Short mmCIF file of C-alpha atoms and ligand atoms in Angstrom, two decimals:
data_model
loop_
_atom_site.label_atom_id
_atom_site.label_comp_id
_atom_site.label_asym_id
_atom_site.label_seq_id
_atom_site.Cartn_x
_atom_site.Cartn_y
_atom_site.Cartn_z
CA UNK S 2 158.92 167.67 36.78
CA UNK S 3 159.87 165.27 39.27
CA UNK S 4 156.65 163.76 41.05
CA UNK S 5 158.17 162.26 44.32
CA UNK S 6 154.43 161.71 45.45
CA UNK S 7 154.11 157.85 45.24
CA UNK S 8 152.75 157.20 48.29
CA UNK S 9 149.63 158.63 47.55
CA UNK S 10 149.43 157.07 44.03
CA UNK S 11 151.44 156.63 40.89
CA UNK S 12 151.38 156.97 37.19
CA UNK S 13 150.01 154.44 35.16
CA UNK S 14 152.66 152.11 33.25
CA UNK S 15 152.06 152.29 29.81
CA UNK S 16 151.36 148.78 29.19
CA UNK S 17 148.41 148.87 31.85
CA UNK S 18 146.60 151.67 29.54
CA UNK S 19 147.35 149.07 26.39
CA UNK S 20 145.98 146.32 28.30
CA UNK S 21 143.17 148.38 29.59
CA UNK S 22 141.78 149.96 26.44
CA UNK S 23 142.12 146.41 25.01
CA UNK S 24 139.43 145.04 27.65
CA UNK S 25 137.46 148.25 27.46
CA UNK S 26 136.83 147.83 23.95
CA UNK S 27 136.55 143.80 23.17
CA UNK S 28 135.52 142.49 26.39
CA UNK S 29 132.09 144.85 27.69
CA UNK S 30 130.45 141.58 28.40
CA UNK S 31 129.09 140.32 31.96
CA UNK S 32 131.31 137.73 33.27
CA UNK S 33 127.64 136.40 34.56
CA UNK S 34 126.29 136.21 31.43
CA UNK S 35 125.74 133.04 30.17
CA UNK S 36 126.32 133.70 26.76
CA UNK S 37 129.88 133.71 24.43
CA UNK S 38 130.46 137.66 25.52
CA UNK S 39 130.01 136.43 29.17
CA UNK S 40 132.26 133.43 29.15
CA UNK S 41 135.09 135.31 27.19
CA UNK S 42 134.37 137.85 29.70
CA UNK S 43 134.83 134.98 31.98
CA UNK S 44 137.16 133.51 31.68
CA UNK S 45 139.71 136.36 31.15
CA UNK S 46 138.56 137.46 34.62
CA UNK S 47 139.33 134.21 35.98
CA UNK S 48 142.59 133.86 34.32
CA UNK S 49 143.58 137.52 36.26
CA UNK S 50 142.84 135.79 39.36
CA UNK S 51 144.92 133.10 38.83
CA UNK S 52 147.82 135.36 37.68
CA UNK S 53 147.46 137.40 40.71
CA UNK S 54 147.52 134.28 42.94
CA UNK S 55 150.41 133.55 41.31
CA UNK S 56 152.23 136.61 42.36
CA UNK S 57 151.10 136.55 45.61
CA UNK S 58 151.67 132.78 46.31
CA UNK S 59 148.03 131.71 47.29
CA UNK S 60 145.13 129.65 45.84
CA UNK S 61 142.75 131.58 43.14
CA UNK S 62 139.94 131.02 45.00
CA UNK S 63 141.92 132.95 47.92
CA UNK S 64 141.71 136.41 46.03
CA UNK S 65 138.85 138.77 46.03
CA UNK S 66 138.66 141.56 43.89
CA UNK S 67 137.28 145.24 45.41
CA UNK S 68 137.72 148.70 44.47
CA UNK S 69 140.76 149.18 46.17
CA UNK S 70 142.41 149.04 49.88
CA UNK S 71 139.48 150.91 51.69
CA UNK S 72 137.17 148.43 50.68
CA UNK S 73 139.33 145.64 51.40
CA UNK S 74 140.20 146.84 55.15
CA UNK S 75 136.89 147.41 55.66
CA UNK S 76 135.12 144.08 54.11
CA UNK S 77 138.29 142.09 56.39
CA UNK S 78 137.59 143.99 59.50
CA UNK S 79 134.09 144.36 59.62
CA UNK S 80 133.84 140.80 57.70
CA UNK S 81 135.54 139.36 60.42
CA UNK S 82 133.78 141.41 63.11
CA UNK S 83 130.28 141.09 61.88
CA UNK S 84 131.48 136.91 61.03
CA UNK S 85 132.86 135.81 64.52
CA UNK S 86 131.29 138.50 66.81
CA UNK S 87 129.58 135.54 68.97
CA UNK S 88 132.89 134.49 69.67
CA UNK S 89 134.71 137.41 71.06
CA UNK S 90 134.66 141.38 70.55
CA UNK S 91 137.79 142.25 71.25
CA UNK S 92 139.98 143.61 68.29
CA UNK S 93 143.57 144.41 67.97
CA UNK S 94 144.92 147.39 65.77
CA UNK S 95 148.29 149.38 66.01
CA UNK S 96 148.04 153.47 66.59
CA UNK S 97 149.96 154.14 63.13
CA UNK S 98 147.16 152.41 60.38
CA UNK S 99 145.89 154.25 57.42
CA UNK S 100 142.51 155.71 58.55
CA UNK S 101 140.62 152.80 56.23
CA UNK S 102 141.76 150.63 59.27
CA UNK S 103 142.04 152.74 62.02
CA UNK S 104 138.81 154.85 61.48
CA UNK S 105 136.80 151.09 60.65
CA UNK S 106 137.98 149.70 64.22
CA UNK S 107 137.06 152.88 65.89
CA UNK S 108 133.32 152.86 64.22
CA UNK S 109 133.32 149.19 65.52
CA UNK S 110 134.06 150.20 69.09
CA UNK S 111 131.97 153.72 69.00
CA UNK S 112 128.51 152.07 67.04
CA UNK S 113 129.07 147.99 67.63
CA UNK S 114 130.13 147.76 70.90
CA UNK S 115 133.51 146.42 70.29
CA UNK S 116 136.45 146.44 72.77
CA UNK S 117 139.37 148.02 70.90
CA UNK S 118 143.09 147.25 71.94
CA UNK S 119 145.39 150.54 69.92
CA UNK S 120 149.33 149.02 70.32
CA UNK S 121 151.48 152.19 70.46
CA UNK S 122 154.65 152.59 68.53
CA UNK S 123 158.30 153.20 69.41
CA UNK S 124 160.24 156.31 68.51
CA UNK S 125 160.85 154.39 64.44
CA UNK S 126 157.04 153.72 64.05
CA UNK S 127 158.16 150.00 65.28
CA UNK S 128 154.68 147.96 67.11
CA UNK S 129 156.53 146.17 69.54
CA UNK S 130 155.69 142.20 69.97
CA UNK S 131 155.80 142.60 73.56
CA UNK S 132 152.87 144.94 73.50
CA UNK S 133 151.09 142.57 70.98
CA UNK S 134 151.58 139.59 73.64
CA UNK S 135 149.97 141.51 76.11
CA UNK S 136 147.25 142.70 74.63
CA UNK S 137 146.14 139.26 73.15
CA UNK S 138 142.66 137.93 75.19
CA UNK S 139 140.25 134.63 75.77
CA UNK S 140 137.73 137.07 73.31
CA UNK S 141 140.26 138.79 70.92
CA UNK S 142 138.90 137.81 67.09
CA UNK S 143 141.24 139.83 65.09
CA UNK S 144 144.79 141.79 65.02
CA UNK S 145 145.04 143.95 61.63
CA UNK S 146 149.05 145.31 61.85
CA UNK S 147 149.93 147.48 58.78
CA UNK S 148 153.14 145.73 56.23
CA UNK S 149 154.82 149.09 55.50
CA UNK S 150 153.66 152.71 57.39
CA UNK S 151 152.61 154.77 54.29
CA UNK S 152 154.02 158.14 56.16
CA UNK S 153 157.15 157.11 57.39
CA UNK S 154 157.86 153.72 55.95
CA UNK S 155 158.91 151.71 58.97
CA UNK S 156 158.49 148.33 58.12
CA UNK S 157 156.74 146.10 60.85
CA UNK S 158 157.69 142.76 61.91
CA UNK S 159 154.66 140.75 60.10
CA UNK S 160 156.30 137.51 60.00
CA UNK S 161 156.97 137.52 63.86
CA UNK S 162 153.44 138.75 65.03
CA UNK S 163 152.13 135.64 62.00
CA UNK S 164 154.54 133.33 64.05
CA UNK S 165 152.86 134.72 67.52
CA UNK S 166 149.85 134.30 66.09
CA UNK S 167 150.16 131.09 65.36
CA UNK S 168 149.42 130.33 68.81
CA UNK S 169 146.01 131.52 68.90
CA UNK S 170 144.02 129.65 65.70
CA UNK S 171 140.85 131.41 66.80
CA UNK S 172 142.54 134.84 66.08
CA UNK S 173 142.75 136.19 62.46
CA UNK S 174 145.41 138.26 61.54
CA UNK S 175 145.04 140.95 59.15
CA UNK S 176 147.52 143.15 57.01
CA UNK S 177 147.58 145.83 55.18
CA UNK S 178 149.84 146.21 52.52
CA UNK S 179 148.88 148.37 50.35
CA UNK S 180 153.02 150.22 50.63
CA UNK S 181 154.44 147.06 50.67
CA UNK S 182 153.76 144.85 47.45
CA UNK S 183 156.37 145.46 45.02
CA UNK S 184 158.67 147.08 47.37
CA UNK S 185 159.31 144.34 49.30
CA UNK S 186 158.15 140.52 49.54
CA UNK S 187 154.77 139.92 50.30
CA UNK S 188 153.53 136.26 50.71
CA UNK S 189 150.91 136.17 52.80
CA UNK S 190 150.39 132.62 53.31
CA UNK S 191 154.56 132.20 54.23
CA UNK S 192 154.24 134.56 57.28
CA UNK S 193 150.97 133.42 58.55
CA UNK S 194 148.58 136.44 57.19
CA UNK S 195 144.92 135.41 57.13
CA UNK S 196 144.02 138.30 55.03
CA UNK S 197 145.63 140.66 53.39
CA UNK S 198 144.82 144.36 51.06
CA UNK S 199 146.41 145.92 48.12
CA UNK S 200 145.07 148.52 46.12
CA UNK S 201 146.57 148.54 42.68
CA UNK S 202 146.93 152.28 42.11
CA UNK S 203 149.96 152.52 44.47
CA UNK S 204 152.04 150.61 42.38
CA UNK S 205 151.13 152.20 38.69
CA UNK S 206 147.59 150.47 38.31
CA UNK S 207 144.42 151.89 38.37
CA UNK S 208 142.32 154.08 40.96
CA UNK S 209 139.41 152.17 41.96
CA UNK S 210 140.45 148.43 42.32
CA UNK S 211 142.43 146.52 44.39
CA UNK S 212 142.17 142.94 45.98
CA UNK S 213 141.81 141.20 49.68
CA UNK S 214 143.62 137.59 50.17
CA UNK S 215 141.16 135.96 51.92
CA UNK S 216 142.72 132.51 53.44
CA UNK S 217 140.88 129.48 52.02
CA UNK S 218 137.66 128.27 54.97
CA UNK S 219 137.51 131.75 56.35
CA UNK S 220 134.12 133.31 56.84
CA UNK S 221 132.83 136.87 56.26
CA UNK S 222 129.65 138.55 56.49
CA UNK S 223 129.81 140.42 53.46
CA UNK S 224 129.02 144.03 52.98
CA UNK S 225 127.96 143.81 49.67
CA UNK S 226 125.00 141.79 49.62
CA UNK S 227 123.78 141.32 46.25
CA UNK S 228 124.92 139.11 43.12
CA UNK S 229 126.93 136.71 44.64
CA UNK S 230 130.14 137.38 42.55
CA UNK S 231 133.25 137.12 44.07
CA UNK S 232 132.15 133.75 45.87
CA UNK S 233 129.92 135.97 47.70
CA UNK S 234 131.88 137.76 49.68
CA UNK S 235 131.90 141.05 47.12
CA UNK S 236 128.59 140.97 45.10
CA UNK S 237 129.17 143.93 42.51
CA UNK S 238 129.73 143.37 38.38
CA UNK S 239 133.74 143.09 38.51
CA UNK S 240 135.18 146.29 36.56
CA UNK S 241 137.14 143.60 34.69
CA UNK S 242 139.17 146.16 32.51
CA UNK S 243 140.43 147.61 36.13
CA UNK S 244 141.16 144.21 37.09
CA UNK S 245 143.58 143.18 34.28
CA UNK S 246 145.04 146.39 34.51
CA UNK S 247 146.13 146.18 38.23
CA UNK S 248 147.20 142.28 37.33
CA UNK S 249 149.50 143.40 34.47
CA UNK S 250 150.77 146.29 36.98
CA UNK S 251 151.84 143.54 39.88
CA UNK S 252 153.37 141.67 37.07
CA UNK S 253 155.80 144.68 35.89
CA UNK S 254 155.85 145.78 40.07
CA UNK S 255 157.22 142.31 40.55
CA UNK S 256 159.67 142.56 37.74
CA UNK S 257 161.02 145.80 38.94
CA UNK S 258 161.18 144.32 42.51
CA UNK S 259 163.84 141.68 41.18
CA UNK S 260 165.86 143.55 39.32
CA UNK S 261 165.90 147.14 40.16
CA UNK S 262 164.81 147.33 43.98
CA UNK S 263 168.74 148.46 44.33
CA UNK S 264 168.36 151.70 42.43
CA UNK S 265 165.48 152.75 44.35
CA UNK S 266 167.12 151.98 48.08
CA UNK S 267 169.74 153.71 46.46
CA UNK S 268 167.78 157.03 45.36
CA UNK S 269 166.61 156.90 49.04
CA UNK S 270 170.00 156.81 50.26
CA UNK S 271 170.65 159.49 48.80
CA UNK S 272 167.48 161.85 49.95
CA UNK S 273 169.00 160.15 53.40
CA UNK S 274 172.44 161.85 52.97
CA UNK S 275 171.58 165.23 51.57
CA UNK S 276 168.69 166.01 54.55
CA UNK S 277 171.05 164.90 57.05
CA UNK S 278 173.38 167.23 55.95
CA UNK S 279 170.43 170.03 55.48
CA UNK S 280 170.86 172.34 58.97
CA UNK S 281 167.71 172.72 60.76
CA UNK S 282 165.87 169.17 59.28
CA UNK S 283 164.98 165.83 61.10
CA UNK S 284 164.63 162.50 59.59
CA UNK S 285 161.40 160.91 60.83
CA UNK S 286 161.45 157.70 59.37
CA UNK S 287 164.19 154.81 60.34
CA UNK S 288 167.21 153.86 58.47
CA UNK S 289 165.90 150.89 57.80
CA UNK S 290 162.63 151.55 56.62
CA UNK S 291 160.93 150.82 53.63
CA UNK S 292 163.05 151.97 50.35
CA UNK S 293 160.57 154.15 48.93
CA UNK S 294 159.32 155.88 51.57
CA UNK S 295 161.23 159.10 53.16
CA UNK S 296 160.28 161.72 56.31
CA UNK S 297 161.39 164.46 57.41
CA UNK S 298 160.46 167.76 59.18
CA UNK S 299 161.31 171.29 59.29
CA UNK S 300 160.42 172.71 62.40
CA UNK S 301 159.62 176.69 62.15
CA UNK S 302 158.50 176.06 58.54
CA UNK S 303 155.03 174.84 58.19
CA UNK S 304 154.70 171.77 56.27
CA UNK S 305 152.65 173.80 53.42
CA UNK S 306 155.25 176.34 52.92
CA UNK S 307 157.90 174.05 51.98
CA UNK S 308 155.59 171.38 49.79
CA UNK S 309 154.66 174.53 47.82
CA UNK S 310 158.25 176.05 47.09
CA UNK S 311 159.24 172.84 45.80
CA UNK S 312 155.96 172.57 43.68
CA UNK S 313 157.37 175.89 42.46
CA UNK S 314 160.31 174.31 41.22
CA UNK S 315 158.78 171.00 39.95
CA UNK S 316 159.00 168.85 42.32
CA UNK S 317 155.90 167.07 43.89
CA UNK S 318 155.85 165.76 47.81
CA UNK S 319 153.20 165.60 50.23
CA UNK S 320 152.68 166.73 53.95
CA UNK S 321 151.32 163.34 55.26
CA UNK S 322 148.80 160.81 53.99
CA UNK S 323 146.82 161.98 51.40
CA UNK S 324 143.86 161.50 52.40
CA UNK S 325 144.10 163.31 55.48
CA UNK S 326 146.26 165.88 54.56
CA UNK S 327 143.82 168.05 54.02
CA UNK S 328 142.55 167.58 57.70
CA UNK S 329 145.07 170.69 59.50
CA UNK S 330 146.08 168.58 62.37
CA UNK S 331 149.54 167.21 63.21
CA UNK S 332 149.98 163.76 61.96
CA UNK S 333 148.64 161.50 64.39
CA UNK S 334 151.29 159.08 62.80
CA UNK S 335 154.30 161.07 63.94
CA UNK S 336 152.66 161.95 67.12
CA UNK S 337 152.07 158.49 68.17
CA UNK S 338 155.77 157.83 67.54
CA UNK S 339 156.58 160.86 69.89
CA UNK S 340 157.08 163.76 67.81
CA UNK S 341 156.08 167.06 69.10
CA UNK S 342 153.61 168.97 67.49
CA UNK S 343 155.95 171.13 65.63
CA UNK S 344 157.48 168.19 64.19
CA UNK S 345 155.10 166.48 63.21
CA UNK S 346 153.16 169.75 61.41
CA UNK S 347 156.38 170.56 59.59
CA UNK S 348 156.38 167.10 58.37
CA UNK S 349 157.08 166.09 54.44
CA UNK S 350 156.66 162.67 52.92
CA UNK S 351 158.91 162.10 50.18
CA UNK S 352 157.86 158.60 48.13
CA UNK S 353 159.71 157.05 45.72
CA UNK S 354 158.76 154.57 42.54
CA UNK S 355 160.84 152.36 40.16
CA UNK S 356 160.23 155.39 37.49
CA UNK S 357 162.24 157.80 39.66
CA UNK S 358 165.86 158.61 38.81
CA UNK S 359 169.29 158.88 41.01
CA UNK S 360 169.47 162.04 38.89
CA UNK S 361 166.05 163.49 40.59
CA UNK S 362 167.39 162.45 43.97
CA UNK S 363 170.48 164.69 43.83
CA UNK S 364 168.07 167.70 41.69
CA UNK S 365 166.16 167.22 45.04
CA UNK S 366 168.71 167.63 47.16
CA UNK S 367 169.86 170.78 45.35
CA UNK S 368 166.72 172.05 45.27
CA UNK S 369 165.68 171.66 49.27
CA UNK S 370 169.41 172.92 50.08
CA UNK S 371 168.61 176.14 47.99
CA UNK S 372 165.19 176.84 49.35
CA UNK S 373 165.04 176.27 52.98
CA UNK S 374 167.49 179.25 53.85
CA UNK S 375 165.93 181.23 51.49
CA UNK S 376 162.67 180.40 52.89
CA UNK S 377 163.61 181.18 56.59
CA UNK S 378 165.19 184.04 55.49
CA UNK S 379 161.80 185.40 54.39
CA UNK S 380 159.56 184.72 57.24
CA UNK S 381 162.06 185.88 59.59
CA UNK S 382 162.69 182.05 60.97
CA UNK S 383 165.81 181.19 62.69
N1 PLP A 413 146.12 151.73 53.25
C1 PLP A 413 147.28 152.38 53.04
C2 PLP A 413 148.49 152.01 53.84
C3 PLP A 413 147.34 153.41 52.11
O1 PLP A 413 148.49 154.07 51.91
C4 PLP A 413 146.16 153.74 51.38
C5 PLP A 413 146.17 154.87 50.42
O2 PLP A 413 146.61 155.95 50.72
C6 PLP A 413 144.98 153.02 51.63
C7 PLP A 413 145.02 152.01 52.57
C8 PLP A 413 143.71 153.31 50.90
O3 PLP A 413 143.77 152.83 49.59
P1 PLP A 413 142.67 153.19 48.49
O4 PLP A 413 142.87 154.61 48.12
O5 PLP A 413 142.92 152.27 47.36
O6 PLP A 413 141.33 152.93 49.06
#
């Protein structure tokens, strides 16, 4: 089997179950209790939050923990929105976000009454700063700009729109980098990020938690009211096993990210050469994208077709995003970088992790260069 699906979520490391199970079993207390189960309870909660500070370069009292990168785009958006809306309603977002951004600024604009600026892309999935520039107003609150496009992989320029930014103190700047940790640095607080999401399944953690960097004096209106954990800004018993989990997974991620981030650009360059060389295929994504992420499209072949020939032989893609790819419609993704519609519904998203092989690359290749003619040949495509 070769699972080439990482974009939508990845096997857990082993040591993450270990640590896990370990939590599950000695630490059930309630890290509110006031009692010795609480405070051990506690305290190991705590010291995660350090640890992912740590990694991440910012303050523990900077890092909120949620139940993953949904939550945390929508408690920075609408946090942000709901926090500063006497100030300004105007909010800045780029046409190629994962839906948990997108879809939130389009419910604040369609039920809030706030004024919506959508930057468009360039033919790599590339927001231009010039567009950013000119979209910035006297009553814009927030830009949230994605790290790394989870369906093609282009790789935006954060630290130039921070450095923009950094013109305008009343505007916060949001990111969401849910495809970026571990594949390339992310340090929010270098590059002038006011807040920033991960989800800790994408990079071999658990489902169902993830974190927001939330820069130290900036206000939210919560959406969890309630408790008062999290300094308030997530009220909610923390699902501390999930927690320690997705900490121990950043700390392998990170590992992997210094010393083996060249075998997994290299595994891409490889997918790169063989569907160049496939007749009939087009690389969506840029050359210089992110290295785990890989797209390309078939045109006369339905997306569908092809991800289920190669399930046949073991090997596991997807058409787009995962959550929408259920939806039917061409990637809005692709089409905002210009593809027609028969590109962008022939479309296949090929993502990488440190646990994938050179070896599977070239199988891959192989494989794809076997089935496509034998495909055409049987629906009678040219
Ligand atoms: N943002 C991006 C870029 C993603 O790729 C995903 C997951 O597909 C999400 C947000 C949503 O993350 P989660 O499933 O943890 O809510």
């Amino acid at each position: 089997m070769i699972y080439f699906d990482n974009g939508a979520t990845t096997p857990l490391y082993p040591e993450v179950v270990e640590s896990m199970k370990q939590v599950l079993g000695n630490y059930y207390g309630n890290p509110s209790s006031l009692h010795h189960l609480g405070v051990q309870a506690d305290k190991l909660l705590e010291q995660s939050r350090e640890l992912a500070a740590k990694f991440l370069g910012v303050n523990p009292g900077e890092v909120i923990f949620t139940s993953g990168a949904t939550e945390s785009n929508n408690t920075a958006i609408k946090g942000v929105a709901f926090q500063y809306g006497k100030r300004g309603k105007h909010i800045i977002t780029s046409a190629i976000e994962h839906s948990a951004v997108y879809d939130t600024c389009i419910q604040l604009r369609d039920h809030f009454g706030y004024e919506l600026t959508i930057l468009p892309v360039d033919k790599d999935g590339m927001v231009r700063i010039e567009d950013l520039k000119n979209a910035v107003r006297e009553d814009t609150i927030l830009v949230s700009i994605m790290y790394i496009n989870n369906e093609v992989g282009s790789i935006q320029p954060i630290a130039e729109i921070g450095k923009v930014l950094r013109d305008y103190p009343k505007i916060l700047f949001h990111v969401d980098a849910v495809q970026a940790f571990g594949k390339i640095p992310v340090e929010p607080s270098k590059v002038g990020v006011d807040l920033l999401s991960l989800s800790a399944h994408k990079f071999h953690g658990p489902k169902g938690i993830g974190l927001l960097y939330v820069r130290k004096g900036i206000k939210l209106l919560p959406l969890m009211a309630g408790g008062g954990q999290e300094g308030n800004y997530r009220s909610g018993t923390e699902n501390l096993a999930g927690i320690v989990g997705m900490v121990k997974a950043m700390r392998i991620t990170l590992e992997k990210l210094n010393h083996q981030s060249n075998e997994l650009s290299q595994a891409r360059k490889v997918l790169w050469n063989g569907l160049q060389q496939l007749e009939g295929c087009y690389l969506n994504t840029p050359e210089q994208g992110s290295p785990h992420i890989l797209n390309f499209s078939l045109p006369g072949l339905k997306s569908e077709v092809v991800l289920h020939a190669l399930e046949d032989e073991g090997i596991y893609v997807s058409t787009k995003s995962a959550c929408s790819s259920k939806s039917g419609l061409p990637s809005r993704v692709l089409s905002a970088m210009g593809l027609d519609d028969e590109r962008a519904k022939s479309s296949i998203r090929v993502s990488l992790s440190y646990l994938n092989t050179l070896d599977e690359a070239r199988q891959f290749n192989e494989t794809i260069t076997k089935l496509v003619p034998q495909i055409k040949k049987m629906l009678n495509v040219k």
